[in-house]
Structures are given as structure tokens and as C-alpha cells.
Coordinates of C-alpha atoms in Angstrom, one line a residue:
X251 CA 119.9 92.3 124.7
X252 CA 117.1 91.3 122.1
X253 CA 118.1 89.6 118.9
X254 CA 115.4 89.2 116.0
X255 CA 115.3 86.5 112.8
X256 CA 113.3 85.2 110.0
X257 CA 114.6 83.2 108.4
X258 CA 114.8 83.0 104.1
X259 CA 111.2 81.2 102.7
X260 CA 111.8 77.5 102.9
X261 CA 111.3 75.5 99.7
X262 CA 107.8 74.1 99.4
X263 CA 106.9 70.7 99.0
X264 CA 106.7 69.7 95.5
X265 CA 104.1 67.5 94.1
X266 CA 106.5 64.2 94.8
X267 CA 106.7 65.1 98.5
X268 CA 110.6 66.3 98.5
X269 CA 112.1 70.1 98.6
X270 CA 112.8 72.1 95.7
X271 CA 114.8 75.3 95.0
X272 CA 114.0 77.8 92.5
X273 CA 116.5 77.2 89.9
X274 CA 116.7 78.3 85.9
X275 CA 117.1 74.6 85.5
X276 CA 113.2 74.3 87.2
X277 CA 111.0 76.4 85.4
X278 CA 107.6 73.8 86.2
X279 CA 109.2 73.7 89.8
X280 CA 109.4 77.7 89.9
X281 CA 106.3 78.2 88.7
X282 CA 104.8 75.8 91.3
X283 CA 106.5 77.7 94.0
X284 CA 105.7 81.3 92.3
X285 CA 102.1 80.4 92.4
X286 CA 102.2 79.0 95.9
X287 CA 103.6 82.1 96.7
X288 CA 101.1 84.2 95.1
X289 CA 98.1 82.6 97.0
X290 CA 99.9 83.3 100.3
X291 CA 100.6 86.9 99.4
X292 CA 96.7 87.0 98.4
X293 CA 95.8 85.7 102.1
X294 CA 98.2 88.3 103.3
X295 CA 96.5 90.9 101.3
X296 CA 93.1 89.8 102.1
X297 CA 94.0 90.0 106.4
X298 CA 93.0 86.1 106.3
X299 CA 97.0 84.0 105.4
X300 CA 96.1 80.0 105.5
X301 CA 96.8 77.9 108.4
X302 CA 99.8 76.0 106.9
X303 CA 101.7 78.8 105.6
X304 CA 101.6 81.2 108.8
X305 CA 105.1 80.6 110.2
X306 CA 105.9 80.3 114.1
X307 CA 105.9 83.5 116.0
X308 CA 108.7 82.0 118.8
X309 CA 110.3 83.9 121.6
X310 CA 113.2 82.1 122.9
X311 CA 114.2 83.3 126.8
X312 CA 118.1 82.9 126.8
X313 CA 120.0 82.4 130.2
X314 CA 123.8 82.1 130.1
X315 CA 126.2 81.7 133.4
X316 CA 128.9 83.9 131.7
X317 CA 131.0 83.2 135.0
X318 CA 131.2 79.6 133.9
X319 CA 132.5 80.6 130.6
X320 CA 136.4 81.7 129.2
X321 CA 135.5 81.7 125.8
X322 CA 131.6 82.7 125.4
X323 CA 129.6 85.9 125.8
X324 CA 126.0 86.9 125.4
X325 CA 126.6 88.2 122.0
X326 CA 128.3 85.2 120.8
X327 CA 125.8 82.6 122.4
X328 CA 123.4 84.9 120.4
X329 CA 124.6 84.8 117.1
X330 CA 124.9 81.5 117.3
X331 CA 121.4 80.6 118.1
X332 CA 120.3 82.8 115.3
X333 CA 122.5 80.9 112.8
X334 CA 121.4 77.9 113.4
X335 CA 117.6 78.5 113.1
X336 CA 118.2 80.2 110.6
X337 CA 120.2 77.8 108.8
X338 CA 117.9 74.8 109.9
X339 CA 114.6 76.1 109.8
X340 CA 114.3 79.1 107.6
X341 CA 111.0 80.8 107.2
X342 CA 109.0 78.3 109.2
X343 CA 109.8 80.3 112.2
X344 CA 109.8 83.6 112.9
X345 CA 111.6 84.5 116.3
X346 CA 112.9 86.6 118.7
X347 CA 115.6 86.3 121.0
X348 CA 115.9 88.0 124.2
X349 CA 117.8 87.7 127.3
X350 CA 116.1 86.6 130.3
X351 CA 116.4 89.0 133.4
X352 CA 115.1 89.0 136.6
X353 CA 113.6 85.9 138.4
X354 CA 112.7 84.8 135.0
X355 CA 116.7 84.5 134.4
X356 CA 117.0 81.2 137.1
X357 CA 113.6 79.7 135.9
X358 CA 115.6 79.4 132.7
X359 CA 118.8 78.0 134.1
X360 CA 116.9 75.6 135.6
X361 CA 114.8 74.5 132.6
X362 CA 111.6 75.3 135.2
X363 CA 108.4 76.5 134.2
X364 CA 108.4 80.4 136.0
X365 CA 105.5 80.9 138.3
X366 CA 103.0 83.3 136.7
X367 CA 103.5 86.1 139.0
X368 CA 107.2 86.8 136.9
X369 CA 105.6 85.7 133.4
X370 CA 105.9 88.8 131.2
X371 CA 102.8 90.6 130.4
X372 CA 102.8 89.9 126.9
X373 CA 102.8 86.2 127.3
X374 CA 99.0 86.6 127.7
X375 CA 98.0 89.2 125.5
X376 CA 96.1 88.8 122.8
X377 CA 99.2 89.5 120.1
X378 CA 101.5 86.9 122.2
X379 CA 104.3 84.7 120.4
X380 CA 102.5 81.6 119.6
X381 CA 105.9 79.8 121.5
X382 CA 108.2 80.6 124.0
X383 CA 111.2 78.8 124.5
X384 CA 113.4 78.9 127.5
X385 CA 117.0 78.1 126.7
X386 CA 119.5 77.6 129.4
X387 CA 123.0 77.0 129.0
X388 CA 125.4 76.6 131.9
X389 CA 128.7 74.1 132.3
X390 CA 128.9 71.1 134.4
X391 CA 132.5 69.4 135.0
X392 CA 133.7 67.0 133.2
X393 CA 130.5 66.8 131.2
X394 CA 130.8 70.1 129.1
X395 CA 128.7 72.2 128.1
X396 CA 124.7 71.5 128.9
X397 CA 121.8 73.1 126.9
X398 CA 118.3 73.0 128.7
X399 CA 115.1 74.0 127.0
X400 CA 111.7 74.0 127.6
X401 CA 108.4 75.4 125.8
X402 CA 105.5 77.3 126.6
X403 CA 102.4 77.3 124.0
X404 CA 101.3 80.4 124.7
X405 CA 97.7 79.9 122.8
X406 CA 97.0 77.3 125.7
X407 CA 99.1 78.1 128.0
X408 CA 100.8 75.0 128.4
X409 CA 104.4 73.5 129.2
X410 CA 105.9 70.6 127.2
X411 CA 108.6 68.4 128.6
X412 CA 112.2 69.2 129.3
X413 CA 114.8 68.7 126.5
X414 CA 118.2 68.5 127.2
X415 CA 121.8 68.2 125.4
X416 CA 125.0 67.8 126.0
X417 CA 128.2 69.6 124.4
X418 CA 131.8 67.8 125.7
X419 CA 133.0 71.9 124.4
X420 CA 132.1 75.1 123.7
X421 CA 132.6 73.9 119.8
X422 CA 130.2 71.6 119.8
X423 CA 127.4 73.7 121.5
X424 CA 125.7 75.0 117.9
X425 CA 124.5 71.3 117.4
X426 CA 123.7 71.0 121.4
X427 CA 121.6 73.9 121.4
X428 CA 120.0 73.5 118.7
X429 CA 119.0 69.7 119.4
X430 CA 117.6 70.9 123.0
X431 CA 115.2 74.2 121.0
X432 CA 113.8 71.2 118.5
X433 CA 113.6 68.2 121.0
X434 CA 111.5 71.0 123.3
X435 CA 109.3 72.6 120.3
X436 CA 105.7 71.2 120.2
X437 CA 104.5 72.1 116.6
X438 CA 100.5 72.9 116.6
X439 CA 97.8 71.9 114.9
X440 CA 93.7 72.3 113.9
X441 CA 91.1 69.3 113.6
X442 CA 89.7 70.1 109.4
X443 CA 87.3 67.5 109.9
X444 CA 86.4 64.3 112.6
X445 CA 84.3 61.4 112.1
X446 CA 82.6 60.9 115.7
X447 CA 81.7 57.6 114.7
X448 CA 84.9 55.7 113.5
X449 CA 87.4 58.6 115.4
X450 CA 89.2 59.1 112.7
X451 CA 90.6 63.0 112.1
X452 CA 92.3 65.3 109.5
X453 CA 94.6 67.5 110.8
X454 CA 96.3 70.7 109.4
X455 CA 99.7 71.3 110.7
X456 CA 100.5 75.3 111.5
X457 CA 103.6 76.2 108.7
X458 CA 102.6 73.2 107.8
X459 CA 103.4 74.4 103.7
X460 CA 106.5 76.1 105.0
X461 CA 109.4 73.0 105.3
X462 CA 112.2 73.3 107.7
X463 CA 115.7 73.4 106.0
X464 CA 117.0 70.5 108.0
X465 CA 115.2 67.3 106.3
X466 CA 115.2 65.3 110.0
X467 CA 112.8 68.5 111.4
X468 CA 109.8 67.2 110.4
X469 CA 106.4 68.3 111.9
X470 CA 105.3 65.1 112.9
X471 CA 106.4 61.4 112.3
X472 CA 104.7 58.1 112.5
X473 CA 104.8 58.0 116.5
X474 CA 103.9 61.6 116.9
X475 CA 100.7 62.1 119.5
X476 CA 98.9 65.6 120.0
X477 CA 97.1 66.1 123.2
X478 CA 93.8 68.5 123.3
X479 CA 92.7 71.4 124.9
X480 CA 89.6 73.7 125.0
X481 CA 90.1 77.5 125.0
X482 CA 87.0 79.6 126.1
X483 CA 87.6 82.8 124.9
X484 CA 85.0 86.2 125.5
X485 CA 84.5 88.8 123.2
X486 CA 87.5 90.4 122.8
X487 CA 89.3 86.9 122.0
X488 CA 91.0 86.7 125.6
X489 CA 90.7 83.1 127.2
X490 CA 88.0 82.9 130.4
X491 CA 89.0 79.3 130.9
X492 CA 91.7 76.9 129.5
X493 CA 91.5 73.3 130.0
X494 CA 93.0 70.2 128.5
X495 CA 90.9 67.4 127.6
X496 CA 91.5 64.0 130.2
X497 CA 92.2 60.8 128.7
X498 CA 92.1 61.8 125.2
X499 CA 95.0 61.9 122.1
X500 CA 95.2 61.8 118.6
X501 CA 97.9 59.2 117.6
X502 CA 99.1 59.8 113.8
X503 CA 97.9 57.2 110.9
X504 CA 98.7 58.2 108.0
X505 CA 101.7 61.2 106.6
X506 CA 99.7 63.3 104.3
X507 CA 102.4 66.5 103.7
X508 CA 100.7 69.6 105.6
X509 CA 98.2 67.5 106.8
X510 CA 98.2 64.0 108.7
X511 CA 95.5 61.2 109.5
X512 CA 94.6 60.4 112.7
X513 CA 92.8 58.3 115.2
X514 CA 91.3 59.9 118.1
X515 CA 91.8 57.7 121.5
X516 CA 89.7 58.6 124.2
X517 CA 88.2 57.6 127.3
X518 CA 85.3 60.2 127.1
X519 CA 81.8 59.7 126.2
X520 CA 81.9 63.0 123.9
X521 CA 85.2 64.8 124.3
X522 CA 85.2 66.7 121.2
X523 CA 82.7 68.5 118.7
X524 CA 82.5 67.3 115.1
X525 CA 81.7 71.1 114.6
X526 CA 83.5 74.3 115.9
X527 CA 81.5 76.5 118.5
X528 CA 81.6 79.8 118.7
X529 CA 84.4 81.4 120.7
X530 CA 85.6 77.5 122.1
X531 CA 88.8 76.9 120.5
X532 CA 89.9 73.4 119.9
X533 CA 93.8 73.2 120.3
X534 CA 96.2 70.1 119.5
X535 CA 99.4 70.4 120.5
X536 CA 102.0 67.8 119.5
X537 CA 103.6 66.2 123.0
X538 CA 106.8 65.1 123.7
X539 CA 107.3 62.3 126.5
X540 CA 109.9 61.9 128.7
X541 CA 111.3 58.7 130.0
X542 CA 110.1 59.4 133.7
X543 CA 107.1 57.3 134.8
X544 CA 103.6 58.8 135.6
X545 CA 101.9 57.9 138.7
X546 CA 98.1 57.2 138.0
X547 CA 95.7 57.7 141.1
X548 CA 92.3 56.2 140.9
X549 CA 89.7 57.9 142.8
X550 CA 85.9 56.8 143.5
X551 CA 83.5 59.2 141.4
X552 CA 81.0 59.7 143.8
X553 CA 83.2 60.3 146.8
X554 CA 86.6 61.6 145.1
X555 CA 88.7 61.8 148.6
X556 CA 88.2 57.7 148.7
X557 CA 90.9 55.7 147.4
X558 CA 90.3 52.7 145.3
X559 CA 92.9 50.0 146.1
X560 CA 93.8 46.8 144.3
X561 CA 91.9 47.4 141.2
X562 CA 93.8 45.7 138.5
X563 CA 95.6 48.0 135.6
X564 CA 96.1 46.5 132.4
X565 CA 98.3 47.9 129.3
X566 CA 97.1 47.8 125.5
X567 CA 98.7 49.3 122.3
X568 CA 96.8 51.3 119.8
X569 CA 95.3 48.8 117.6
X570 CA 96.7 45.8 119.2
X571 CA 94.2 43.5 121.1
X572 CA 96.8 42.0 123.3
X573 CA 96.8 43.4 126.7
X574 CA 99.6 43.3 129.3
X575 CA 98.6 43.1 133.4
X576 CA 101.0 46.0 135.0
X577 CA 99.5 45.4 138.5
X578 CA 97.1 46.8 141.0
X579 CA 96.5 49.9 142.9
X580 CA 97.8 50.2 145.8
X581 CA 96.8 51.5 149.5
X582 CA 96.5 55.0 148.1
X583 CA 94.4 53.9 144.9
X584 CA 97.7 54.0 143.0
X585 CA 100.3 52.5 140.1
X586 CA 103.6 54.1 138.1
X587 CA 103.0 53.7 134.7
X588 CA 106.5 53.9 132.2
X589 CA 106.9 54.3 128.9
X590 CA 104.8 51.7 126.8
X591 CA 104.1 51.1 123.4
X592 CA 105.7 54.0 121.3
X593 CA 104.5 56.5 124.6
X594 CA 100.5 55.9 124.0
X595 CA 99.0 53.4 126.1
X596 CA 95.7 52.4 126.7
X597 CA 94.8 51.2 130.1
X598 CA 92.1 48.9 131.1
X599 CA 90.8 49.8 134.6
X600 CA 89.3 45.9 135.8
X601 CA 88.0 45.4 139.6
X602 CA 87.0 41.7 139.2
X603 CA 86.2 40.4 136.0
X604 CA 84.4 43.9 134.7
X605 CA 86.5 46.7 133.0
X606 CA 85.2 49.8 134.7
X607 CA 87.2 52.0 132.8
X608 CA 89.2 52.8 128.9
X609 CA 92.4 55.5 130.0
X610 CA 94.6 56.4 127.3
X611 CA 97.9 57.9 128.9
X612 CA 101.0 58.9 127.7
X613 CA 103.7 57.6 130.2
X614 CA 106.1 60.4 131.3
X615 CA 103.6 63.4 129.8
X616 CA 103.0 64.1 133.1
X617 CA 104.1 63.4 136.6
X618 CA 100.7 62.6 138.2
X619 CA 96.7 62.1 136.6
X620 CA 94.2 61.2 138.7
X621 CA 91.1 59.1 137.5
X622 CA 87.9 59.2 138.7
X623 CA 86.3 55.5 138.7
X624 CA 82.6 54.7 139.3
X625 CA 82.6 53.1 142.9
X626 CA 81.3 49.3 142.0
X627 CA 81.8 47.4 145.3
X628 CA 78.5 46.5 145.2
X629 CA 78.9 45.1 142.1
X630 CA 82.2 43.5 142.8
X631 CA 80.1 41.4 145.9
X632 CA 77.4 40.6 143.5
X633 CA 79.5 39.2 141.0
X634 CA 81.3 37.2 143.9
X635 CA 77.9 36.0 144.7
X636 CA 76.8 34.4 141.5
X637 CA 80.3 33.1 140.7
X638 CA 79.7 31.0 144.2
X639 CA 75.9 30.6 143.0
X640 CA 77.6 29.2 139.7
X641 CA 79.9 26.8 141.2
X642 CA 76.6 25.1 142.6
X643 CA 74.7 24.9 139.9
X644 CA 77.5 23.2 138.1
X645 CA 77.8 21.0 141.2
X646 CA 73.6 20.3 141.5
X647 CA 73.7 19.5 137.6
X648 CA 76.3 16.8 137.9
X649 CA 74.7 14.8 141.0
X650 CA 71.5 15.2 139.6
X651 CA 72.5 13.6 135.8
X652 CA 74.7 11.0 137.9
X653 CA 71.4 9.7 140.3
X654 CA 69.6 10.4 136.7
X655 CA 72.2 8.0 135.1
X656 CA 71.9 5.5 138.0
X657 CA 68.1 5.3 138.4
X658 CA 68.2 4.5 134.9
X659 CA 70.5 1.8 135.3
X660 CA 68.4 0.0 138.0
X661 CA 65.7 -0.1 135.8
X662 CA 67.6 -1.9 133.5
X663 CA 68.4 -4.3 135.6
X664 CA 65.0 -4.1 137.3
X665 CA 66.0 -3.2 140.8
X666 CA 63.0 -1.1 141.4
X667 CA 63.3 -0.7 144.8
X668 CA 67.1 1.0 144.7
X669 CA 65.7 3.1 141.7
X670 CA 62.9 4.6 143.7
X671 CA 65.4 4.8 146.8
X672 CA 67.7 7.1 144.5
X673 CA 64.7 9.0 143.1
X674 CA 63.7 10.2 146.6
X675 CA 67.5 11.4 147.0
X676 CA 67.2 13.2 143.6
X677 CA 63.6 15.1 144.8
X678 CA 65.8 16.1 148.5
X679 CA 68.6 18.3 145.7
X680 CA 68.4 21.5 145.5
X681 CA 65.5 23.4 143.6
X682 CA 64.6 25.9 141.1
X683 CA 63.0 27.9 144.0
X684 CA 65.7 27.4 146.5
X685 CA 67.9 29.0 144.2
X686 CA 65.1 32.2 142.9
X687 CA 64.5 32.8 146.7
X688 CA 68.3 33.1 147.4
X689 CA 68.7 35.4 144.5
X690 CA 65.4 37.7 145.4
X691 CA 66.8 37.9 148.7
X692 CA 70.2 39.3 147.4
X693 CA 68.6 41.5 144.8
X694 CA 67.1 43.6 147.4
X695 CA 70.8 43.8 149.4
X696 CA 73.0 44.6 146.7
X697 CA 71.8 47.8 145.1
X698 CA 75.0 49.8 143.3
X699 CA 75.1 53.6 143.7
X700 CA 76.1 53.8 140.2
X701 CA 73.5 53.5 137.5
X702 CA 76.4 51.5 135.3
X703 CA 77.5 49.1 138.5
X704 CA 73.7 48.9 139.1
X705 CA 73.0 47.8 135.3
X706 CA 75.5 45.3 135.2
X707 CA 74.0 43.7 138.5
X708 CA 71.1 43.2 136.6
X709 CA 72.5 41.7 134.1
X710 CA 74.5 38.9 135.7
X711 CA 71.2 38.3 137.9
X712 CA 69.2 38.1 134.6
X713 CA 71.9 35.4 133.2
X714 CA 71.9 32.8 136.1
X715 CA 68.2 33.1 136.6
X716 CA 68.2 31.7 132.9
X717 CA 71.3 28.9 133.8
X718 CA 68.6 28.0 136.4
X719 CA 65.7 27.6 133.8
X720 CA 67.6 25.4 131.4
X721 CA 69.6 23.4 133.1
X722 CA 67.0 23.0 136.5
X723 CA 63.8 21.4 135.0
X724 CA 61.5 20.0 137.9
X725 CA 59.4 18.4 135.3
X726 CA 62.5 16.5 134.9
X727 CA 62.5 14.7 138.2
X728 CA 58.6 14.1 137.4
X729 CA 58.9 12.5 134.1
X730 CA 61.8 10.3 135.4
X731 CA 59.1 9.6 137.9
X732 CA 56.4 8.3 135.7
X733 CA 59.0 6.3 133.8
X734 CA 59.8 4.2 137.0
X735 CA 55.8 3.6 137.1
X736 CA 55.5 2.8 134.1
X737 CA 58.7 0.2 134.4
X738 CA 57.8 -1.4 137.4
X739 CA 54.2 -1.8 136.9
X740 CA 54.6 -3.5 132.8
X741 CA 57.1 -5.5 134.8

């Protein structure tokens, strides 16, 4: 059985941001919306209808276990999906509904993505549905009545996250259904312009002029984050490759009506063009996390089947400078990440004192994400190195201003003899070229694979060979030298 909707146009957004109808009473309001109207049906005419007012083409795959049931059928089950997308959203979609046979039919009970073998053929044609929804509704003692829905994105090929509701009756399953189709709908967007430099975006919201009925289904809100992905299309406009971008989200800044500001959080070098290229689509797709954790795997770039254990995973919010210490990796280069600050988190990747790595992540997105981390033990023995190397220069500094101190003393009091004692124990300290041919010699050893490790061994040598010019002065010990001279011999 196939059922088929569209909705009455929703109201458009009038100039104070609210949702008008077209009423005698309203004759600025009416004219607002005729005109709206009127550019729309020019876009129509003209084979080219703007971005925001092209409603959803969704399919929505229904499953029923009618044995479960006394009361519903198919039919009814049906009619009531239309109703209430029709009633709730209006013209901002325009579906389908059709009843899911086959192996499809238990993908759908189950709330499952379907292995592609079953998919039907038109979910990868070129006139697809832009969504497909898998609705599910079976009965569970003494719980009710459960609705289970999930979403495919059919432009890239993508599943969201499970949605789920629960109905104590048949009576209450309008409301359950319903709350499952919106809670599992991932509304699209395109990037109108990015700043590569400050990451901040503009963003166009498909339908974005065509408001849902219901005033709570809103296209995005305040915590809303959109996840990328690149489509590769040939000539005809069929995808070659489909991939989503690692690491990288736009979180929402600012509510602009169709549009929204964003900020672009990334742990790319260049993730994204400033510019569109050719047959590369760039696709942002809203997400919607679930409270499950996500298990992040840290693998050595260089030699990805090598594990990286206890490197040191820290947790910051979007904009906050704070940073909270979740733990470290373990045997298997591993950590569960949950749910942290409104779903985006960025994680700090440390091995020492050195972040190695920026990771943005949505907890619960996905079940699994595997990083691949410059290998820096190298670096990490380096570093261990001139901390100890540190340690005694602090030490060498102190004895040698305390014999310093003391010599000085003794010539005070003219006790020449214990100052020239103390100065031979100052000349037997450590020197400037003890400590250079210790660090020559471990400059040769530790050479990092890694251009980045091997930069910032450089750099930490370059610093205490410049602690060793300014606080280890031989001239020093000589001039202290020339002083006692001096002393003794006026004396």
C-alpha cells in the first residue's frame, strides 16, 4: 500500500520572525506572502526554485506487526501518519508513504539500517527522495505501544541516529509517531559563504522559507551541529565516491531565519573549500546524538596497525578555554567518550606535555572513530631528556651562586685561604661544555620520524642550549677569580 501527501503551503516568516496567515484583516501581510509566492513560482517557471523554498521530498518505509494489534490496521496506521505531517508540517515536506515488504519490512521493525543488497533501486538514482524514513511500530508489554524511526539522507547516503517513542495505547500513538519521524529527521543544509581564516560560515537551510506548522519543529536551534560530507559526482550527476569529512562540524552561532551563523570546528589542516568545485558537492547535514558513548581509537600515522597507549585525552567546550582530563588510552590505544558539552566536544590528544592532536567529536554520533596520531616517542624521550637536563641546571645554578655567595663572604672577612679553597670547588661544577657535549650526543640519537615530532625536538634543544648561555657564564668563575687577586693582594 502507498499513501502520498503535501501538505497546504506553510505561512512564511514575516519580517518580525513569527508566522502569519493570509487574512482580509492582513492586507501588508498578504501581500508579503503573495509576492513571496510569486518569486517561487518564477524559480518554478524558470527550472531553477531557491534553496529555501524547495520542500522535502521524504519517503517514509512503514512496518506494522498487525498480529500485535486488536484495534490497528495498515490503513489506519496510515491515515494517521499522514494527518499528522500534514497537520504539523504542511508544505515543508512533501512525502510518500509506503509499506515496507520484503527483508526491508524487519530492517524497519528493528529501526536497522538495511544492508544495500535489499535497498530499493531508487534510493540511488539520480531523482531519489532527498529522505527516507523507516518507521516501525510494534507493541511491547506493559510498555505500549513503541514507534522506532530512523533516517537515511539519500544525497549522501548517510544514517542518522535512532529515535524512539513510547505510546502507554494505541490513543496516544499520533503524538508517539510523530515525535519518533521528527526526533529521526536530519534537515539539510548548503555553506553560502566561509571565511577560512576566522571559520566562521553562513548557511542556507533547505525549506528553509517554508515554516513547519508546529512552532517547536524548528530547523535548527542554538545547540544544533551539522556534520560534512563530500560527494564526487561524474557527468551524469551520479556519486563516484561519498565521504564524510573526519573531525570536522559546524556548531550554530547565531539564528538568522532561513539562514544560521556558524563556526566551523575542525581538526583538519584544509577540510573545506571557500569556493565550490566543479562536480564536488559539499553536504551539511544536521546530526542528532544519542546518549550512547563513542569509543575513540588512536592509531600511529605512520604505522596504522600500532596502537598508541596511555596518551592522555582531554575534553574542551566550543569557546571555553577550560579543559577537563577524561583519561588515557588504553592497551588498545583506546577511551569511551559520553556525552559532553551540549554533544560537541573538542579533544586534546597530549602524550607528555605536547598536544599532538585538536579532535572535535560528537559523543554518541557514532559508535567507533579512529584517529590517526603522528608517532612522537622519540619526542616523548627527548622531552624526558631535557626535563632531567633541566632539573640540573637548576641544581648547578643554585650550588654555584651559594659557593659564589660564600667566597664572597670570606673575602669580607678576609679568609683568603677558604675563599680560594671554595673557588677550586666552584671551577670542579659542571660546565657549559659538559652540558653542549651531552646534548650533541643526544641530538644525533633522537631523530623523530615525523617532521612535526622532529621540529619540536629542535625546538626544546634550541631552548636549553640558551638556559645554558645565560644562566652558565664561565667568565663568571674567572672574574670572581680576579676579584680574590685583587682582594688578597691590596690586602
Amino acid at each position: 500500500m502507498t499513501g502520498y501527501g503535501l501538505g497546504n503551503l506553510a505561512f512564511l516568516p514575516s519580517p518580525s520572525g513569527g508566522a502569519d496567515a493570509v487574512c482580509p484583516g492582513a492586507p501588508v501581510k498578504a501581500v508579503c506572502i503573495y509576492l513571496s509566492l510569486l518569486c517561487a513560482l518564477a524559480g518554478v517557471a524558470s527550472g531553477q526554485v531557491p534553496w529555501e523554498f524547495m520542500p522535502y521530498r521524504v519517503e517514509v518505509q512503514l512496518a506494522l506487526q498487525t498480529d500485535r494489534f486488536s484495534r490497528l490496521s495498515e490503513q489506519a496506521v496510515h491515515r494517521l501518519v499522514t494527518e499528522e505531517l500534514d497537520r504539523l508540517i504542511g508544505g515543508a515536506w512533501s512525502y510518500e508513504i509506503k509499506t515496507a515488504e520484503g527483508k526491508l519490512r524487519q530492517s524497519v521493525l528493528d529501526g536497522q539500517p538495511p544492508a544495500t543488497e535489499i535497498w530499493p533501486s531508487h534510493w540511488s538514482a539520480l531523482e531519489a527522495p532527498d529522505k527516507v524514513i523507516l518507521l516501525g511500530i510494534c507493541s511491547s508489554r506493559p510498555r505500549g505501544v513503541l514507534a522506532r524511526a530512523i533516517e537515511l539522507d539519500v544525497r549522501s547516503q548517510s544514517w542518522g541516529s535512532i529515535a524512539e517513542r513510547w505510546a502507554e495505547s494505541p490513543r496516544f500513538l499520533a503524538q508517539a509517531v510523530f515525535e519518533a519521524i521528527w526526533a529521526a529527521f536530519s534537515p539539510s543544509a548548503q555553506i553560502e559563504s566561509l571565511d577560512l581564516e576566522t571559520k566562521e560560515a553562513i548557511l542556507r537551510f533547505r525549506a528553509g522559507a517554508l515554516v513547519p506548522r508546529d512552532p517547536s519543529c524548528r530547523w535548527a536551534s542554538p545547540e544544533s551541529i551539522f556534520r560534512i560530507f563530500l560527494r564526487y559526482n561524474d557527468r551524469s550527476g551520479k556519486p563516484r565516491r561519498i565521504q564524510s569529512i573526519p573531525f570536522t562540524y559546524f556548531a550554530i552561532s547565531e539564528l538568522r531565519g532561513a539562514t544560521v551563523a556558524a563556526k566551523l570546528h575542525t581538526g583538519l589542516r584544509t577540510p573545506l573549500s571557500a569556493r565550490r568545485r566543479g562536480r564536488i558537492e559539499q553536504l551539511v547535514i544536521a546530526v542528532k546524538p544519542t546518549e550512547k558513548p563513542t569509543r575513540l581509537l588512536l592509531r600511529d600515522q605512520r604505522q596504522p596497525d600500532r596502537r598508541l597507549a596511555g596518551y592522555s585525552i582531554y575534553a574542551q567546550g566550543p569557546g571555553n578555554k577550560a579543559t577537563e582530563f577524561l583519561g588515557n588510552t588504553d592497551a588498545e590505544g583506546s577511551l569511551e567518550i559520553r556525552t559532553l558539552h551540549n554533544s560537541l566536544a573538542i579533544l586534546w590528544v597530549k602524550h607528555g606535555q605536547v598536544p599532538l592532536a585538536r579532535l572535535p567529536i560528537v559523543a554518541g554520533l557514532e559508535p567507533e572513530v579512529t584517529a590517526l596520531i603522528a608517532g612522537d616517542e622519540e619526542r616523548l624521550e627527548a622531552e624526558a631528556m631535557i626535563l632531567g637536563l633541566q632539573d640540573e641546571l637548576v641544581d648547578l645554578v643554585t650550588r654555584r651562586q651559594i659557593l659564589t655567595a660564600r667566597i664572597r663572604r670570606h673575602l669580607d672577612n678576609r679568609e683568603y685561604d677558604r675563599a680560594r679553597s671554595l673557588l677550586e670547588e666552584l671551577r670542579r661544577l659542571q660546565t657549559p661544555d659538559d652540558f653542549r657535549r651531552y646534548l650533541a650526543l643526544n641530538r644525533k640519537r633522537l631523530v623523530a620520524r615525523d617532521p612535526v615530532a622532529q621540529k619540536r625536538i629542535d625546538q626544546m634543544f634550541t631552548k636549553i642550549e640558551e638556559l645554558i648561555r645565560a644562566y652558565l657564564k664561565s667568565e663568571a668563575i674567572e672574574e670572581l677569580a680576579r676579584e680574590i687577586r685583587q682582594v688578597a693582594s691590596s690586602g
